[in-house]
Short mmCIF file of C-alpha atoms and ligand atoms in Angstrom, two decimals:
data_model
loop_
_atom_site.label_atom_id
_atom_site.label_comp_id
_atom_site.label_asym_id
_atom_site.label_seq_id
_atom_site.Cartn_x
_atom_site.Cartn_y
_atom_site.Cartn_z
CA UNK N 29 24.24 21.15 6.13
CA UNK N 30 21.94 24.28 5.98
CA UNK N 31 18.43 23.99 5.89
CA UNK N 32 16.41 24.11 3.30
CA UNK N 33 14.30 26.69 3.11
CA UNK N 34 10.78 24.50 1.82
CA UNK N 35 10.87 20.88 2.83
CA UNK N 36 8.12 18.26 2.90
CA UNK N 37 5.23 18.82 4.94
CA UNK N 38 4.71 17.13 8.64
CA UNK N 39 3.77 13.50 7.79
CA UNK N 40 4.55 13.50 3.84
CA UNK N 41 7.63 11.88 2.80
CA UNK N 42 9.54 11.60 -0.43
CA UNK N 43 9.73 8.05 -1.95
CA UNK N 44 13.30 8.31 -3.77
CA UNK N 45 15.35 5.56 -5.66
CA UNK N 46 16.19 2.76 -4.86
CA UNK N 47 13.01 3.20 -2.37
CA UNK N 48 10.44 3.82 -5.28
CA UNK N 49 11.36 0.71 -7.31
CA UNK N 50 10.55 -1.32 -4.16
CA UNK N 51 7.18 0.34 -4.05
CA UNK N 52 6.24 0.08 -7.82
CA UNK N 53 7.18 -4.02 -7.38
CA UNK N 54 5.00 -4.04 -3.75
CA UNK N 55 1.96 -2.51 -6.49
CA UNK N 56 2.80 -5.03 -9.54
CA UNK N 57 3.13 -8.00 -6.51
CA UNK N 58 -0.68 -7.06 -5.55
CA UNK N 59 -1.50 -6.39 -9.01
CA UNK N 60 -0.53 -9.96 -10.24
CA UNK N 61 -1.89 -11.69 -7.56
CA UNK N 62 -5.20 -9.66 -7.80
CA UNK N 63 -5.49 -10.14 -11.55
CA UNK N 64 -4.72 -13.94 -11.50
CA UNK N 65 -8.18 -13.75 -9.09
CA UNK N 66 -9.78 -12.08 -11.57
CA UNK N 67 -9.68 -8.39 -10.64
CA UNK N 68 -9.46 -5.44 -12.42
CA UNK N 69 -7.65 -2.10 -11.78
CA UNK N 70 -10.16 0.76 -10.44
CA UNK N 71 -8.22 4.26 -10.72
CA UNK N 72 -10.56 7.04 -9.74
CA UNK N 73 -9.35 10.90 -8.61
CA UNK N 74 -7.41 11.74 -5.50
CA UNK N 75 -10.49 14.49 -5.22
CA UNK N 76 -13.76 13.89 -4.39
CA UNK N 77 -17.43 15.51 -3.27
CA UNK N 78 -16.71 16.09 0.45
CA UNK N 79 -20.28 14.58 0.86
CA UNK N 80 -18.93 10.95 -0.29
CA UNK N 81 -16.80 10.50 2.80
CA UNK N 82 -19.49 12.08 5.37
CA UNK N 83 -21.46 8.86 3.99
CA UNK N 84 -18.92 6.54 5.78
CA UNK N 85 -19.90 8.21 8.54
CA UNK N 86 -19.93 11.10 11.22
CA UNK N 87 -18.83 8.89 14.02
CA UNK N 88 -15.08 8.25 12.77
CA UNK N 89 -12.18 10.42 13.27
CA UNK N 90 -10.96 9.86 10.04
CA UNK N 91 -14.59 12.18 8.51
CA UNK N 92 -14.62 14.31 11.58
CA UNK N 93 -11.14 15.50 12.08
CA UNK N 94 -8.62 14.25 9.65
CA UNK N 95 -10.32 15.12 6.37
CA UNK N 96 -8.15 17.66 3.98
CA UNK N 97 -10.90 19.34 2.49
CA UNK N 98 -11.54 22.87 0.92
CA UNK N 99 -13.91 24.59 -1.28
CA UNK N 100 -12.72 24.93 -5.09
CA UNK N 101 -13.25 27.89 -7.20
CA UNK N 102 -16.17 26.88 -8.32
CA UNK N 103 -17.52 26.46 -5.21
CA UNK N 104 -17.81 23.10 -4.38
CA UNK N 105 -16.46 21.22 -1.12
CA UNK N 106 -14.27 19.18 -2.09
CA UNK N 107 -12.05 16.54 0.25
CA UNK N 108 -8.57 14.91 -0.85
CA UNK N 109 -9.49 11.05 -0.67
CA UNK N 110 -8.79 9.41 2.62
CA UNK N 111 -9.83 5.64 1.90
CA UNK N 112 -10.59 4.29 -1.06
CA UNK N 113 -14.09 2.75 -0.33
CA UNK N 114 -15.87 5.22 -0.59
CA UNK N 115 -14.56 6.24 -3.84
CA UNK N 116 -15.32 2.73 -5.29
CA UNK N 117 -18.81 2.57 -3.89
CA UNK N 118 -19.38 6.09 -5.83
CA UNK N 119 -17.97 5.03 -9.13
CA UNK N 120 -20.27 2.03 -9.27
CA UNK N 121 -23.10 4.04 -8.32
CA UNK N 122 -21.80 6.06 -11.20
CA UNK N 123 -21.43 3.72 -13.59
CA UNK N 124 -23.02 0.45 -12.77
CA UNK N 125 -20.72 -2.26 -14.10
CA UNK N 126 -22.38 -5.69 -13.60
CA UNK N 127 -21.64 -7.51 -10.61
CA UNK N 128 -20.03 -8.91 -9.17
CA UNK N 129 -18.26 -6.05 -9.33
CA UNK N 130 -14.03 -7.06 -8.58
CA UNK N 131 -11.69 -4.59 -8.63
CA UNK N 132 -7.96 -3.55 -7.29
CA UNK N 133 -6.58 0.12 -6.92
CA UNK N 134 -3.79 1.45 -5.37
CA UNK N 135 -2.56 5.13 -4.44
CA UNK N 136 -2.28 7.77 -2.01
CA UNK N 137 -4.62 9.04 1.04
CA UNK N 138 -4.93 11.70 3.36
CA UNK N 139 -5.71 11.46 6.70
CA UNK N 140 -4.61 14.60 9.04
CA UNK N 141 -3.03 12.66 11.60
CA UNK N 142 -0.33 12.60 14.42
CA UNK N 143 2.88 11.89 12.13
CA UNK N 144 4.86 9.12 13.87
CA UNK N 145 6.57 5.75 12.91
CA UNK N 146 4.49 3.69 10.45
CA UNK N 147 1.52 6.81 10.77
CA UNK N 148 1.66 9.81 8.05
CA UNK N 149 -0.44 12.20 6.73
CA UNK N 150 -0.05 10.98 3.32
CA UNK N 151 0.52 7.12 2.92
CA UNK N 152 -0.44 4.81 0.66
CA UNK N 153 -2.68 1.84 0.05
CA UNK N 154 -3.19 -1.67 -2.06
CA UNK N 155 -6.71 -2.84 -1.67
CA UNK N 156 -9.53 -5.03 -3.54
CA UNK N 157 -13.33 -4.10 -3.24
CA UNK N 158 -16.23 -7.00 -4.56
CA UNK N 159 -19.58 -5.47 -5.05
CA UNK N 160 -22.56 -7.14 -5.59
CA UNK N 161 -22.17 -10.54 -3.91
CA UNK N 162 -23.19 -11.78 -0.85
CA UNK N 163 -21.19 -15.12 0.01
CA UNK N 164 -19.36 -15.74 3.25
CA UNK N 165 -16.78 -17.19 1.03
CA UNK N 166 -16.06 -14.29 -0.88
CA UNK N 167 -15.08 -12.98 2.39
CA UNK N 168 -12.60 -15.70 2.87
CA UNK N 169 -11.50 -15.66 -0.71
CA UNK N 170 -10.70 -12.00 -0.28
CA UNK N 171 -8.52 -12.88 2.97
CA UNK N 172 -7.42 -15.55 1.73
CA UNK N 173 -5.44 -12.93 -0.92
CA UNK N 174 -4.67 -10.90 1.28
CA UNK N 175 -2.44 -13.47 2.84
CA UNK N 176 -1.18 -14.99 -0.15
CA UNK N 177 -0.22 -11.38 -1.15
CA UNK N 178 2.03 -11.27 2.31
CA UNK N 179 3.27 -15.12 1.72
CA UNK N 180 4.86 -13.70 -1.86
CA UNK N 181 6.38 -10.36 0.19
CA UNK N 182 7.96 -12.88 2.05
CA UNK N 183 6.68 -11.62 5.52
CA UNK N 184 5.94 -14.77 7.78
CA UNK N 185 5.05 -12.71 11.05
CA UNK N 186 1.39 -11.59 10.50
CA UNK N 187 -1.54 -12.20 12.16
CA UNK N 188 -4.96 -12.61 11.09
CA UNK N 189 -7.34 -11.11 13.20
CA UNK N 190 -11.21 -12.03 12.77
CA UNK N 191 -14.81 -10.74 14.03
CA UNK N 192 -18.19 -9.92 13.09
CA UNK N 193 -20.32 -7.36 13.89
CA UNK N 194 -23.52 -8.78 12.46
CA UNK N 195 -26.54 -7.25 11.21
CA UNK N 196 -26.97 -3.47 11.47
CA UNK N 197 -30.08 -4.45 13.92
CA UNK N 198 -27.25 -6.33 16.10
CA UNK N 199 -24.59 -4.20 15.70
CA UNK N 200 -27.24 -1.72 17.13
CA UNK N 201 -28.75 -3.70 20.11
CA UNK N 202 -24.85 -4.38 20.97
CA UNK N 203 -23.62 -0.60 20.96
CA UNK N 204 -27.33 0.17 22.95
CA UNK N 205 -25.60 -2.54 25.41
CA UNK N 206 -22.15 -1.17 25.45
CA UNK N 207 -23.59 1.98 26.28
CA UNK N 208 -25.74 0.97 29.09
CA UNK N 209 -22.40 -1.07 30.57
CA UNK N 210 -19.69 1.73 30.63
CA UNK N 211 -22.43 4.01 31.74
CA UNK N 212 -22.90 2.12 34.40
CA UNK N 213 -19.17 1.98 35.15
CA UNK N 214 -18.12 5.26 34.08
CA UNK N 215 -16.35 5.90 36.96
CA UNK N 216 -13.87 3.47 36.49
CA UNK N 217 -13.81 4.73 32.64
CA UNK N 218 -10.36 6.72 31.23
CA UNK N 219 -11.29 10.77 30.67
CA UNK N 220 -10.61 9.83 26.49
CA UNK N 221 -12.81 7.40 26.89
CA UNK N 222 -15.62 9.19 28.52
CA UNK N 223 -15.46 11.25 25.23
CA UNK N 224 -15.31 8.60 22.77
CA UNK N 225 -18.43 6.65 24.84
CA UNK N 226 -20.32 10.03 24.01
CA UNK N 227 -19.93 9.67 20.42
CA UNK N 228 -19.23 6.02 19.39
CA UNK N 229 -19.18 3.14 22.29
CA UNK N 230 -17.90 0.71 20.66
CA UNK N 231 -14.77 2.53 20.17
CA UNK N 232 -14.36 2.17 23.43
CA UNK N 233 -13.45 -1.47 22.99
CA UNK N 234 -10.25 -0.04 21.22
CA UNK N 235 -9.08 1.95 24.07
CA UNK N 236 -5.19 0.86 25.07
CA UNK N 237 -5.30 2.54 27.84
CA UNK N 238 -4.03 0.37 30.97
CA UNK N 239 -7.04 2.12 32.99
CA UNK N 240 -9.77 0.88 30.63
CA UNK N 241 -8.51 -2.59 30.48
CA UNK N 242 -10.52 -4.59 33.38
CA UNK N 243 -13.51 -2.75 32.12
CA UNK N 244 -13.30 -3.81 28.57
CA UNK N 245 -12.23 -6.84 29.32
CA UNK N 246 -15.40 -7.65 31.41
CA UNK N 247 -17.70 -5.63 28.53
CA UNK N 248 -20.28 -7.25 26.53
CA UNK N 249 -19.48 -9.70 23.94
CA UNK N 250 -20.76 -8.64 20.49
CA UNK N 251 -21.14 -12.68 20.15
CA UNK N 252 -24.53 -12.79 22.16
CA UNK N 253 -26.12 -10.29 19.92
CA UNK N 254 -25.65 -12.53 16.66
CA UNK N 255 -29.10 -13.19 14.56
CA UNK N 256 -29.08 -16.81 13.35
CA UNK N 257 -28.28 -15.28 10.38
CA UNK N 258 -25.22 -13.52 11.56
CA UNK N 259 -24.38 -16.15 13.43
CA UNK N 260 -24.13 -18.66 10.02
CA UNK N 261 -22.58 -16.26 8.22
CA UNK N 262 -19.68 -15.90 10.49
CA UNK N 263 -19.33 -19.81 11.06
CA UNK N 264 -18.98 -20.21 6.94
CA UNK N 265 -16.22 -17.25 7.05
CA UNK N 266 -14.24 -19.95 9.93
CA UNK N 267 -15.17 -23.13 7.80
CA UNK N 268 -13.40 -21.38 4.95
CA UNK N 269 -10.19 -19.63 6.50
CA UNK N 270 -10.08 -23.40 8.14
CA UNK N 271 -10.48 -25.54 4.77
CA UNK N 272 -8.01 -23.09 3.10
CA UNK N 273 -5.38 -23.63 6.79
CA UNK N 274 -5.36 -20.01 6.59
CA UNK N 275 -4.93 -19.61 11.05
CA UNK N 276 -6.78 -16.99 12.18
CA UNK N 277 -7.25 -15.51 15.64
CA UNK N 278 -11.24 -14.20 16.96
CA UNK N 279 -10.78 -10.61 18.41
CA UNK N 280 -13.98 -9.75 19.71
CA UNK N 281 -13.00 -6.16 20.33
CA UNK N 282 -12.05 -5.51 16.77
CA UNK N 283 -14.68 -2.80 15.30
CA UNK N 284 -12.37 -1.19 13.22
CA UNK N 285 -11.99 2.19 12.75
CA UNK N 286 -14.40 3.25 9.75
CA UNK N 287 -18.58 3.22 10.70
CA UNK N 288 -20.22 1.03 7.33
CA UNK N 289 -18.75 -2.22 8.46
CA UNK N 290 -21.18 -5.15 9.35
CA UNK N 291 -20.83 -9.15 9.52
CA UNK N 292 -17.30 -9.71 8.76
CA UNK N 293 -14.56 -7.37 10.09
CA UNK N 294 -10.69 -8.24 10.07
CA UNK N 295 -7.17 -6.82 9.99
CA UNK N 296 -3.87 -8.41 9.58
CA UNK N 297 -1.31 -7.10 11.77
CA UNK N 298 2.35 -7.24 11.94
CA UNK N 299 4.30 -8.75 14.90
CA UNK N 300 7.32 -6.08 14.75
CA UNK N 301 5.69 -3.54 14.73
CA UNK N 302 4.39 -1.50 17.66
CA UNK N 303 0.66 -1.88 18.91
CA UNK N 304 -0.80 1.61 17.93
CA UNK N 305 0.84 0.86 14.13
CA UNK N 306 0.76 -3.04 14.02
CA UNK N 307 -2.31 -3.12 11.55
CA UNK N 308 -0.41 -3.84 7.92
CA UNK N 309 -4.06 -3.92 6.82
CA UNK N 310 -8.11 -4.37 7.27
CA UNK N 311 -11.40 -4.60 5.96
CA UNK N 312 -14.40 -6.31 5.96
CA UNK N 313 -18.33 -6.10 5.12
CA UNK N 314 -19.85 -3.14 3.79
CA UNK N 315 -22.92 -3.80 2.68
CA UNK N 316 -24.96 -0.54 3.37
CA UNK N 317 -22.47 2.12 1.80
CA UNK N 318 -23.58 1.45 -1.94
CA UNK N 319 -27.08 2.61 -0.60
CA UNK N 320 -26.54 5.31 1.31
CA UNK N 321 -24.13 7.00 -2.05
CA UNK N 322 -27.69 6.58 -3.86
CA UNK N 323 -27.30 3.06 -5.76
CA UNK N 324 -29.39 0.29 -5.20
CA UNK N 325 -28.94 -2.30 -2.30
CA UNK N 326 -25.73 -4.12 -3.08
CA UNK N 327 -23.57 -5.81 -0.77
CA UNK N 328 -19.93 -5.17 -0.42
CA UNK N 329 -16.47 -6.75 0.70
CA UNK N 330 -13.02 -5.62 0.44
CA UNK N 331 -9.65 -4.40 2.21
CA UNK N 332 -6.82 -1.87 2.40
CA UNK N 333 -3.44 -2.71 3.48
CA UNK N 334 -0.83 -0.06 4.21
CA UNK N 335 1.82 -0.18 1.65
CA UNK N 336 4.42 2.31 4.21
CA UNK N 337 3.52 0.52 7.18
CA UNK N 338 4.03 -3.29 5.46
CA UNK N 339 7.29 -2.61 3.86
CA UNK N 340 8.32 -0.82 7.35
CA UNK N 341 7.76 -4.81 8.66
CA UNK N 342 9.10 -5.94 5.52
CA UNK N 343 12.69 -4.09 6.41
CA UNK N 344 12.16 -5.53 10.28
CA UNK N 345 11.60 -9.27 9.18
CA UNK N 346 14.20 -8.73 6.26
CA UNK N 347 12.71 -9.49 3.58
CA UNK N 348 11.22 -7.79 -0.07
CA UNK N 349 14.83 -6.02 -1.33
CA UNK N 350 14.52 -3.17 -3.45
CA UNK N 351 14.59 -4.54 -7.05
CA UNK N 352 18.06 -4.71 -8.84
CA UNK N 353 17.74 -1.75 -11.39
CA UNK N 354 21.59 -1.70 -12.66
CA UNK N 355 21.52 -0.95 -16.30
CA UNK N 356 23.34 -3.08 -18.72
CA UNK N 357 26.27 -1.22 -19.83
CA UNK N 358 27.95 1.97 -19.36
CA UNK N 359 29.39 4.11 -22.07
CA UNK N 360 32.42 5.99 -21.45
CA UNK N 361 33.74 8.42 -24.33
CA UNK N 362 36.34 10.53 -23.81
CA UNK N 363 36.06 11.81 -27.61
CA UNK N 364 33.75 14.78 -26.66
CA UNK N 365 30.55 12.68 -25.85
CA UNK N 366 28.72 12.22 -29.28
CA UNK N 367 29.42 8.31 -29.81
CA UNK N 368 27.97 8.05 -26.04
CA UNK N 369 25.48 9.60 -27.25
CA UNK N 370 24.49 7.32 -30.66
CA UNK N 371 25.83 4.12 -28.50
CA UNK N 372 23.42 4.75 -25.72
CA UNK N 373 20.49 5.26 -28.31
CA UNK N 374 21.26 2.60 -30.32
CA UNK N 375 21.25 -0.06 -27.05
CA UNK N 376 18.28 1.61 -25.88
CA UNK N 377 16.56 1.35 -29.06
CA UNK N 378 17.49 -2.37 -29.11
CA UNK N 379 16.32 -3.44 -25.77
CA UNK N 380 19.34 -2.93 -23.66
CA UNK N 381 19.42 -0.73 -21.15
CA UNK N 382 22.44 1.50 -21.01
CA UNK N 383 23.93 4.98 -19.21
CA UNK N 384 26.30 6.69 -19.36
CA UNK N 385 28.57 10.40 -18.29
CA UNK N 386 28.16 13.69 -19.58
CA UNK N 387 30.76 16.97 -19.56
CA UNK N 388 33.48 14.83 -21.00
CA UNK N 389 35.12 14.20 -17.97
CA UNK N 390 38.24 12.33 -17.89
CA UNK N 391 38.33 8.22 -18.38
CA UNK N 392 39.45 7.74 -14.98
CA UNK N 393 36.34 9.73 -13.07
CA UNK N 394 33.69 8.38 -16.20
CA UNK N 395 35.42 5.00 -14.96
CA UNK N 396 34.20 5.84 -11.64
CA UNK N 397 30.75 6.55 -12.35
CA UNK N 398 30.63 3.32 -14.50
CA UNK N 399 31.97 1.23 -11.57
CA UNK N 400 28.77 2.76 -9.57
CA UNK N 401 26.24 2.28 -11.89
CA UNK N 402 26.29 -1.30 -11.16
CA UNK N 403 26.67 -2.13 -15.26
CA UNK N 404 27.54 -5.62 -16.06
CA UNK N 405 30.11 -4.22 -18.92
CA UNK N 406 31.64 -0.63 -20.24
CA UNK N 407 31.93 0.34 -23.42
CA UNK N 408 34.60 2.38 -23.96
CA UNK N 409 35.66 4.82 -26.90
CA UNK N 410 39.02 6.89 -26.67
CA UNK N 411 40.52 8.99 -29.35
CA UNK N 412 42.06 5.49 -31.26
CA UNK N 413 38.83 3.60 -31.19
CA UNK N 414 37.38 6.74 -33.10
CA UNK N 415 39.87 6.86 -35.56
CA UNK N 416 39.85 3.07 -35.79
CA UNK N 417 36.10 2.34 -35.78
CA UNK N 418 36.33 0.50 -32.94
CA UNK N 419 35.13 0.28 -29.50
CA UNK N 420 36.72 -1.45 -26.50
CA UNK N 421 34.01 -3.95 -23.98
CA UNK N 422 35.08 -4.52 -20.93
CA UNK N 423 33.45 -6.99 -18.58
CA UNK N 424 32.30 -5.58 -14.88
CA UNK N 425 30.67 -7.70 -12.60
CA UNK N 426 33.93 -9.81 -12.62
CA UNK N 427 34.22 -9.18 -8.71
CA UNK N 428 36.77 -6.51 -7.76
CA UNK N 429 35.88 -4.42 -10.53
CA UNK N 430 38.92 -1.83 -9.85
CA UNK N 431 41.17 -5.29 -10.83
CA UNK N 432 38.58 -5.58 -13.93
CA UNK N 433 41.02 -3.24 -15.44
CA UNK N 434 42.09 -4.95 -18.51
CA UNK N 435 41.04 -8.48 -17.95
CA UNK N 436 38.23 -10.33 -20.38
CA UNK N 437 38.30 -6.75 -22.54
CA UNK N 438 37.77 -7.20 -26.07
CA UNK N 439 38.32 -4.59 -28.79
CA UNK N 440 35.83 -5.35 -31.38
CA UNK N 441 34.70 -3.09 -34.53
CA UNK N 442 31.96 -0.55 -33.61
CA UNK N 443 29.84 -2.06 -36.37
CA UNK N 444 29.74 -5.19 -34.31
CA UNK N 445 28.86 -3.65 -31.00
CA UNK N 446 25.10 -4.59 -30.84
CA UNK N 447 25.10 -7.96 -32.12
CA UNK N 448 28.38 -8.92 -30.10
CA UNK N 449 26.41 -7.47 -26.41
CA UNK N 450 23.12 -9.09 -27.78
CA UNK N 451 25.21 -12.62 -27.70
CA UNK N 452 27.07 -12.13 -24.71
CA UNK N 453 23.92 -11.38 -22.67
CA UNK N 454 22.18 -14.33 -23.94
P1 HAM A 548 -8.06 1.48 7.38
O1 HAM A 548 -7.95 0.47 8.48
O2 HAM A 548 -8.41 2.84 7.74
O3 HAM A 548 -9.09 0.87 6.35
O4 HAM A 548 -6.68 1.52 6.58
C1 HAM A 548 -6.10 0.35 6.06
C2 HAM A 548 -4.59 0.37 6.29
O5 HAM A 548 -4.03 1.58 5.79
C3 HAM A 548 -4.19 0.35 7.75
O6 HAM A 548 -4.22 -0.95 8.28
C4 HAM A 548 -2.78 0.89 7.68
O7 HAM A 548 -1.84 -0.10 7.28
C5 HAM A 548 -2.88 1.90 6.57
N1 HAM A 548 -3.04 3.25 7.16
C6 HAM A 548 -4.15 3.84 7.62
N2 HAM A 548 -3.87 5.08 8.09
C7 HAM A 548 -2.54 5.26 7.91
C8 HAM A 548 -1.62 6.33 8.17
N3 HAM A 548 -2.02 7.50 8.69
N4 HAM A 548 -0.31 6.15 7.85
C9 HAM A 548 0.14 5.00 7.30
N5 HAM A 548 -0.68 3.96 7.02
C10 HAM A 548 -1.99 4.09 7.32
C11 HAM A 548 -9.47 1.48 5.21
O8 HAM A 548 -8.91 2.41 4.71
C12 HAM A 548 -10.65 0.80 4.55
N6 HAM A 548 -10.97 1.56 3.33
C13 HAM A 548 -10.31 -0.64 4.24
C14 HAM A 548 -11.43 -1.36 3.55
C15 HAM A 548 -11.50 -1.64 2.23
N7 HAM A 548 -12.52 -1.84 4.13
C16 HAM A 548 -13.28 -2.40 3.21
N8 HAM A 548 -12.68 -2.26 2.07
#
């Protein structure tokens, strides 16, 4: 096949059917079990003030070097959204609701990355934010979703992964720590690593490189720098995943890859997928990032999961089908195309779904196209049912439907069409 001349950009992908109706029931999935917790929808622009997104932080690769961003003509820097945090934080800054604050969103991000398996430029995300509430078991509640969200996707191999990185002054004294440590050892440090030590150490602790490994592994635990307040705050998040026998695993090392987390961090991640792209999905505290966008002091919760990457584990576990979208019935008319044309409308109209040919092909290739469209029954008019006022049903999900030829068909008057599908369907 030749070429095309434009195609899709590196790392941006067209969704097509039956694909897309899998990912508009993956949304309505999160949406019902987000709403039946008593969440609303958030939908806020794909665009926003570049200066939002510096607020996560200048430390994360995601604000440093993936960021699509350009100035408009009216001068402004703008960035193309790549979380959905931030954006939430800035609309109730904006608006104030009252609190506590629930809401779910879904959509698309940006993030100029390294396209590969399960990692693309533009991917999308399902995700629930609470501001305005600060409970350790609103953590768990929102985890505990999270999970019950995967349990109704039918995906049994996740893991939940759990730490905290306590309060700022903790998370502060630790990365002071960290510091001091790999400096220390920096011989025995990866070259990456050397870099990312100059500008975050604690992402460090994510290194998979096989050279870093004895290092980390011998690093400073995050748990000895835990306030007693910290330190409660994380016990009530294990009380709850363990009252709600929700198993989790402690990962010391996770710190996540965004810079406003604090107490509670987590991510699920999927057990066929490859390490580098196993995350289906993280979050955790935020409780700063309200402030620093210019609202008041107002603690936050929430998480993202990755709606490519999960269905990519959905297809390796086997589970979560695209949705059946097979219309009802299929018109064929071999009269020129007008009574497919008042049929169809008339079903429609009524609640049945229906398709059917165009160009007034012949009855054997419309026959064709019927057999495709996955319709439980054709309706057929030829020249005689015209003249006759009639209209031939035939039934087609009788097995072979090539043998469905004649059997189970019914002439009935046209007149009688509606009422006689309505009553068969029912
Ligand atoms: P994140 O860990 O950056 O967190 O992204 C969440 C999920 O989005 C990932 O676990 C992954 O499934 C998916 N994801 C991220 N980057 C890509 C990519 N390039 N291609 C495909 N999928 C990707 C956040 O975005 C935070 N806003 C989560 C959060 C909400 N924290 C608190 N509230």
């Amino acid at each position: 096949m030749l070429v095309p001349e434009f195609q899709t950009s590196p790392g941006m992908r067209d969704i097509l059917p039956p694909e897309s109706a899998r990912w508009r029931r993956f949304v309505e999935v999160f949406a019902q079990v987000s709403e039946a917790a008593g969440y609303g929808q958030v939908i806020s622009p794909l665009l926003e003030d570049l200066g939002v997104f510096q607020r996560i932080g200048d430390a994360t690769d995601v604000v440093t070097k993936e960021m699509y961003d350009f100035v408009d003509k009216g001068g402004r820097h703008i960035a193309l959204r790549p979380e959905l945090t931030a954006s939430v934080c800035r609309a109730f800054v904006q608006h104030r609701p009252l609190t506590p604050w629930k809401v779910w969103y879904t959509g698309s991000q940006f993030r100029y990355e390294k396209p590969q398996r399960g990692r693309y430029r533009q991917f999308d995300q399902v995700g629930i934010e609470v501001l305005g509430a600060d409970d350790p078991y609103l953590d768990v509640e929102i985890m505990a979703l999270g999970w019950q969200f995967f349990r109704a996707l039918g995906l049994s191999q996740v893991t939940l992964l759990l730490n905290s990185l306590g309060e700022p002054a903790d998370r502060a004294r630790y990365v002071h720590a960290l510091q001091a440590y790999f400096e220390a050892n920096l011989s025995s440090l990866s070259e990456a690593s050397k870099v990312t030590l100059q500008k975050n150490p604690l992402r460090v602790l994510d290194s998979k490189r096989p050279e870093d490994a004895p290092l980390i592994a011998a690093a400073p635990r995050i748990a000895e720098f835990y306030s007693p307040l910290a330190a409660a705050h994380f016990e009530a998040v294990q009380a709850g995943l363990t009252a709600l026998g929700i198993p989790f695993t402690i990962d010391p090392k996770l710190v996540r890859g965004l810079d406003y987390y604090r107490h509670t961090t987590f991510e699920y991640t999927g057990g066929t997928l490859e390490s580098a792209q196993n995350a289906l999905g993280g979050g955790g505290r935020y409780d700063g990032l309200v402030e620093s966008l210019g609202g008041p002091s107002t603690p936050g919760v929430g998480f993202a999961l990755g709606l490519d990457r999960t269905l990519i584990a959905c297809d390796d576990e086997g589970v979560f089908a695209p949705p059946v979208t097979d219309v009802d019935v299929f018109v064929v008319d071999t009269t020129g195309g007008l009574q497919a044309l008042q049929i169809t409308d008339q079903l429609r109209a009524a609640g049945i779904s229906a398709d059917r040919a165009f160009e007034n092909r012949s009855m054997k290739s419309q026959m064709k196209v019927a057999d495709r469209s996955g319709a439980a029954w054709a309706v057929i008019v030829g020249s005689n049912e015209l003249e006759a006022g009639e209209v031939v049903v035939r039934p087609m999900r009788t097995g072979d439907a090539h043998d469905s030829t004649q059997s189970g068909q019914t002439t009935i008057l046209r007149t009688d069409l509606l009422e006689y599908l309505q009553k068969a369907m029912s």
